Amino acid sequence: MNEIDKHRRKWLALSSAAMGIALLPGRVFATLSTPRPRILVVNNINTGETLKTEFFDGKRYNKDELARLNHLFRDYRAEKVKSIDPALFDHLYRLQVMLGGVNRPVQLISGYRSLATNNSMREPGSGVAKHSYHTLGQAMDFHIQGIELSNIRKAALKMRMGGVGYYPRSNFVHIDTGPARTW
């Protein structure tokens, strides 16, 4: 291989890498690469509670704020609280950044569900899974005020960070921290 071919291959590889980075939405790339505080505003539509929280200060998770989020995401039917996977909050924050909706409240429909609650919700055609990530504290059903549900779904699919379910008749998107899949 001559010298020109070696240089050409190097430039092609560098160009491809630059193109891949350029395809990431600017806000998402900045969020992933820059340590900055992560703030969520979440409204639990079942309890009427609202929480504005800085759950990550740019360097580490804030344990007190995670505990407040865990309480908000609790199984309100059984009044049971479980530690929610912080990666779920990261997914949600990144989704909001990608959609330009950081200041728009997240409308939480379902977070953690105890096994008893999950089993009581399982009816034919209900869409409630027997082994739901909700029971592990790794899933949520939600929509974001003022953002089209289909756009939330598209952004979540684009991020490829876990499971994404789309329920337009029920007005919510499901995200979880499990393997990437869709329904």
mmCIF file of C-alpha atoms in Angstrom:
data_model
loop_
_atom_site.group_PDB
_atom_site.id
_atom_site.type_symbol
_atom_site.label_atom_id
_atom_site.label_comp_id
_atom_site.label_asym_id
_atom_site.label_seq_id
_atom_site.Cartn_x
_atom_site.Cartn_y
_atom_site.Cartn_z
ATOM 1 C CA MET A 1 0.000 0.000 0.000
ATOM 2 C CA ASN A 2 1.496 3.332 -0.940
ATOM 3 C CA GLU A 3 1.718 6.426 1.287
ATOM 4 C CA ILE A 4 -1.198 8.215 -0.385
ATOM 5 C CA ASP A 5 -3.580 5.294 0.299
ATOM 6 C CA LYS A 6 -2.588 5.267 3.999
ATOM 7 C CA HIS A 7 -3.341 8.976 4.367
ATOM 8 C CA ARG A 8 -6.557 8.646 2.420
ATOM 9 C CA ARG A 9 -7.766 5.848 4.737
ATOM 10 C CA LYS A 10 -6.887 7.924 7.816
ATOM 11 C CA TRP A 11 -8.874 10.894 6.503
ATOM 12 C CA LEU A 12 -11.818 8.677 5.618
ATOM 13 C CA ALA A 13 -11.837 7.170 9.131
ATOM 14 C CA LEU A 14 -11.609 10.603 10.774
ATOM 15 C CA SER A 15 -14.327 11.965 8.501
ATOM 16 C CA SER A 16 -16.620 9.059 9.357
ATOM 17 C CA ALA A 17 -16.100 9.599 13.083
ATOM 18 C CA ALA A 18 -16.777 13.324 12.738
ATOM 19 C CA MET A 19 -19.918 12.609 10.726
ATOM 20 C CA GLY A 20 -21.182 10.213 13.419
ATOM 21 C CA ILE A 21 -20.722 12.841 16.115
ATOM 22 C CA ALA A 22 -22.344 15.487 13.939
ATOM 23 C CA LEU A 23 -25.451 13.314 13.552
ATOM 24 C CA LEU A 24 -26.081 13.393 17.295
ATOM 25 C CA PRO A 25 -28.453 16.210 18.193
ATOM 26 C CA GLY A 26 -26.339 19.039 19.620
ATOM 27 C CA ARG A 27 -28.165 19.275 22.915
ATOM 28 C CA VAL A 28 -27.939 15.530 23.546
ATOM 29 C CA PHE A 29 -24.235 15.461 22.709
ATOM 30 C CA ALA A 30 -23.610 18.369 25.080
ATOM 31 C CA THR A 31 -25.625 16.632 27.780
ATOM 32 C CA LEU A 32 -23.655 13.414 27.419
ATOM 33 C CA SER A 33 -20.234 15.028 27.316
ATOM 34 C CA THR A 34 -20.539 17.945 29.748
ATOM 35 C CA PRO A 35 -20.931 17.407 33.473
ATOM 36 C CA ARG A 36 -23.875 19.591 34.428
ATOM 37 C CA PRO A 37 -26.730 19.479 36.887
ATOM 38 C CA ARG A 38 -29.762 17.459 35.846
ATOM 39 C CA ILE A 39 -33.110 18.847 36.901
ATOM 40 C CA LEU A 40 -36.543 17.282 36.525
ATOM 41 C CA VAL A 41 -40.018 18.619 37.170
ATOM 42 C CA VAL A 42 -42.393 15.692 37.621
ATOM 43 C CA ASN A 43 -46.115 15.716 38.336
ATOM 44 C CA ASN A 44 -47.655 12.463 39.578
ATOM 45 C CA ILE A 45 -51.108 12.644 38.001
ATOM 46 C CA ASN A 46 -52.510 10.019 40.381
ATOM 47 C CA THR A 47 -51.564 11.754 43.634
ATOM 48 C CA GLY A 48 -51.432 15.382 42.503
ATOM 49 C CA GLU A 49 -47.893 15.732 43.865
ATOM 50 C CA THR A 50 -45.312 17.777 41.962
ATOM 51 C CA LEU A 51 -41.564 17.720 42.489
ATOM 52 C CA LYS A 52 -38.821 19.904 41.058
ATOM 53 C CA THR A 53 -35.479 18.297 41.789
ATOM 54 C CA GLU A 54 -31.802 18.517 40.911
ATOM 55 C CA PHE A 55 -31.096 14.796 41.213
ATOM 56 C CA PHE A 56 -27.574 15.008 39.769
ATOM 57 C CA ASP A 57 -25.244 17.935 40.531
ATOM 58 C CA GLY A 58 -22.881 17.439 37.590
ATOM 59 C CA LYS A 59 -20.580 15.073 39.484
ATOM 60 C CA ARG A 60 -22.743 12.754 41.554
ATOM 61 C CA TYR A 61 -26.305 11.798 42.338
ATOM 62 C CA ASN A 62 -27.977 13.598 45.227
ATOM 63 C CA LYS A 63 -29.206 10.817 47.553
ATOM 64 C CA ASP A 64 -31.818 13.029 49.241
ATOM 65 C CA GLU A 65 -33.290 14.062 45.893
ATOM 66 C CA LEU A 66 -33.282 10.465 44.642
ATOM 67 C CA ALA A 67 -35.229 9.532 47.800
ATOM 68 C CA ARG A 68 -37.771 12.260 46.990
ATOM 69 C CA LEU A 69 -38.092 10.921 43.427
ATOM 70 C CA ASN A 70 -38.455 7.368 44.770
ATOM 71 C CA HIS A 71 -41.351 8.568 46.931
ATOM 72 C CA LEU A 72 -43.014 10.343 44.000
ATOM 73 C CA PHE A 73 -42.617 7.219 41.824
ATOM 74 C CA ARG A 74 -43.993 4.950 44.578
ATOM 75 C CA ASP A 75 -46.823 2.466 44.180
ATOM 76 C CA TYR A 76 -49.509 4.829 45.482
ATOM 77 C CA ARG A 77 -52.101 2.033 45.546
ATOM 78 C CA ALA A 78 -50.100 -0.025 48.045
ATOM 79 C CA GLU A 79 -48.130 2.940 49.489
ATOM 80 C CA LYS A 80 -44.865 1.106 48.804
ATOM 81 C CA VAL A 81 -41.625 2.869 47.906
ATOM 82 C CA LYS A 82 -38.758 1.248 46.008
ATOM 83 C CA SER A 83 -35.409 2.603 44.900
ATOM 84 C CA ILE A 84 -35.814 3.612 41.278
ATOM 85 C CA ASP A 85 -32.885 2.990 38.940
ATOM 86 C CA PRO A 86 -31.195 6.431 38.578
ATOM 87 C CA ALA A 87 -30.541 5.591 34.912
ATOM 88 C CA LEU A 88 -34.307 5.953 34.385
ATOM 89 C CA PHE A 89 -34.114 9.578 35.550
ATOM 90 C CA ASP A 90 -31.093 10.096 33.281
ATOM 91 C CA HIS A 91 -33.070 8.701 30.317
ATOM 92 C CA LEU A 92 -35.938 11.031 31.095
ATOM 93 C CA TYR A 93 -33.671 14.052 31.465
ATOM 94 C CA ARG A 94 -31.905 13.314 28.167
ATOM 95 C CA LEU A 95 -35.255 12.874 26.442
ATOM 96 C CA GLN A 96 -36.360 16.282 27.661
ATOM 97 C CA VAL A 97 -33.118 17.860 26.471
ATOM 98 C CA MET A 98 -33.452 16.207 23.075
ATOM 99 C CA LEU A 99 -37.050 17.446 22.750
ATOM 100 C CA GLY A 100 -36.319 20.947 24.006
ATOM 101 C CA GLY A 101 -38.728 20.396 26.895
ATOM 102 C CA VAL A 102 -36.467 20.735 29.943
ATOM 103 C CA ASN A 103 -38.813 23.240 31.584
ATOM 104 C CA ARG A 104 -41.973 21.308 30.752
ATOM 105 C CA PRO A 105 -43.398 19.097 33.497
ATOM 106 C CA VAL A 106 -43.276 15.346 33.070
ATOM 107 C CA GLN A 107 -46.714 13.845 33.723
ATOM 108 C CA LEU A 108 -46.021 10.560 35.548
ATOM 109 C CA ILE A 109 -48.761 7.983 35.079
ATOM 110 C CA SER A 110 -47.004 4.945 36.531
ATOM 111 C CA GLY A 111 -43.625 4.382 38.142
ATOM 112 C CA TYR A 112 -42.943 1.588 40.594
ATOM 113 C CA ARG A 113 -45.618 -1.091 40.981
ATOM 114 C CA SER A 114 -45.523 -3.781 43.655
ATOM 115 C CA LEU A 115 -46.054 -7.341 42.449
ATOM 116 C CA ALA A 116 -49.538 -7.342 44.012
ATOM 117 C CA THR A 117 -50.504 -4.127 42.210
ATOM 118 C CA ASN A 118 -49.017 -5.309 38.939
ATOM 119 C CA ASN A 119 -50.868 -8.631 39.159
ATOM 120 C CA SER A 120 -54.165 -6.893 39.963
ATOM 121 C CA MET A 121 -53.738 -4.733 36.840
ATOM 122 C CA ARG A 122 -53.124 -7.718 34.556
ATOM 123 C CA GLU A 123 -56.244 -8.315 32.519
ATOM 124 C CA PRO A 124 -56.495 -9.732 29.018
ATOM 125 C CA GLY A 125 -55.625 -6.958 26.589
ATOM 126 C CA SER A 126 -54.452 -4.567 29.318
ATOM 127 C CA GLY A 127 -50.841 -4.550 28.131
ATOM 128 C CA VAL A 128 -49.521 -5.103 31.672
ATOM 129 C CA ALA A 129 -46.626 -7.569 31.562
ATOM 130 C CA LYS A 130 -46.318 -10.364 34.103
ATOM 131 C CA HIS A 131 -42.606 -9.624 34.593
ATOM 132 C CA SER A 132 -42.848 -5.842 34.261
ATOM 133 C CA TYR A 133 -39.838 -3.582 34.718
ATOM 134 C CA HIS A 134 -42.189 -1.420 36.803
ATOM 135 C CA THR A 135 -41.932 -4.040 39.578
ATOM 136 C CA LEU A 136 -38.140 -3.654 39.567
ATOM 137 C CA GLY A 137 -38.162 0.143 39.786
ATOM 138 C CA GLN A 138 -36.810 0.373 36.240
ATOM 139 C CA ALA A 139 -39.790 1.697 34.246
ATOM 140 C CA MET A 140 -42.202 4.561 33.921
ATOM 141 C CA ASP A 141 -45.255 5.526 31.873
ATOM 142 C CA PHE A 142 -45.535 9.244 31.136
ATOM 143 C CA HIS A 143 -46.059 12.094 28.760
ATOM 144 C CA ILE A 144 -44.501 15.555 28.723
ATOM 145 C CA GLN A 145 -46.792 18.554 28.853
ATOM 146 C CA GLY A 146 -46.892 20.359 25.512
ATOM 147 C CA ILE A 147 -44.893 17.771 23.534
ATOM 148 C CA GLU A 148 -46.547 15.468 21.023
ATOM 149 C CA LEU A 149 -46.599 11.869 22.239
ATOM 150 C CA SER A 150 -45.338 10.608 18.873
ATOM 151 C CA ASN A 151 -42.309 12.910 19.159
ATOM 152 C CA ILE A 152 -41.521 11.552 22.626
ATOM 153 C CA ARG A 153 -41.652 8.028 21.209
ATOM 154 C CA LYS A 154 -39.421 8.913 18.237
ATOM 155 C CA ALA A 155 -36.837 10.552 20.497
ATOM 156 C CA ALA A 156 -36.829 7.601 22.919
ATOM 157 C CA LEU A 157 -36.341 5.158 20.025
ATOM 158 C CA LYS A 158 -33.540 7.264 18.616
ATOM 159 C CA MET A 159 -31.698 7.182 21.950
ATOM 160 C CA ARG A 160 -31.770 3.336 22.112
ATOM 161 C CA MET A 161 -31.407 3.328 25.884
ATOM 162 C CA GLY A 162 -33.932 0.646 26.849
ATOM 163 C CA GLY A 163 -37.479 -0.480 26.211
ATOM 164 C CA VAL A 164 -39.940 1.905 24.566
ATOM 165 C CA GLY A 165 -43.680 1.254 24.485
ATOM 166 C CA TYR A 166 -46.176 3.499 22.707
ATOM 167 C CA TYR A 167 -49.762 3.805 23.955
ATOM 168 C CA PRO A 168 -51.404 6.673 22.032
ATOM 169 C CA ARG A 169 -54.968 5.709 23.083
ATOM 170 C CA SER A 170 -53.944 5.924 26.731
ATOM 171 C CA ASN A 171 -51.765 9.010 26.088
ATOM 172 C CA PHE A 172 -48.433 7.736 27.371
ATOM 173 C CA VAL A 173 -45.038 6.400 26.424
ATOM 174 C CA HIS A 174 -43.325 3.683 28.450
ATOM 175 C CA ILE A 175 -39.553 3.771 28.928
ATOM 176 C CA ASP A 176 -37.395 1.408 30.955
ATOM 177 C CA THR A 177 -33.756 0.610 31.624
ATOM 178 C CA GLY A 178 -33.955 -2.934 30.298
ATOM 179 C CA PRO A 179 -32.578 -4.087 26.948
ATOM 180 C CA ALA A 180 -33.416 -1.997 23.880
ATOM 181 C CA ARG A 181 -36.724 -3.162 22.390
ATOM 182 C CA THR A 182 -39.977 -1.617 21.215
ATOM 183 C CA TRP A 183 -43.698 -2.290 21.065
#
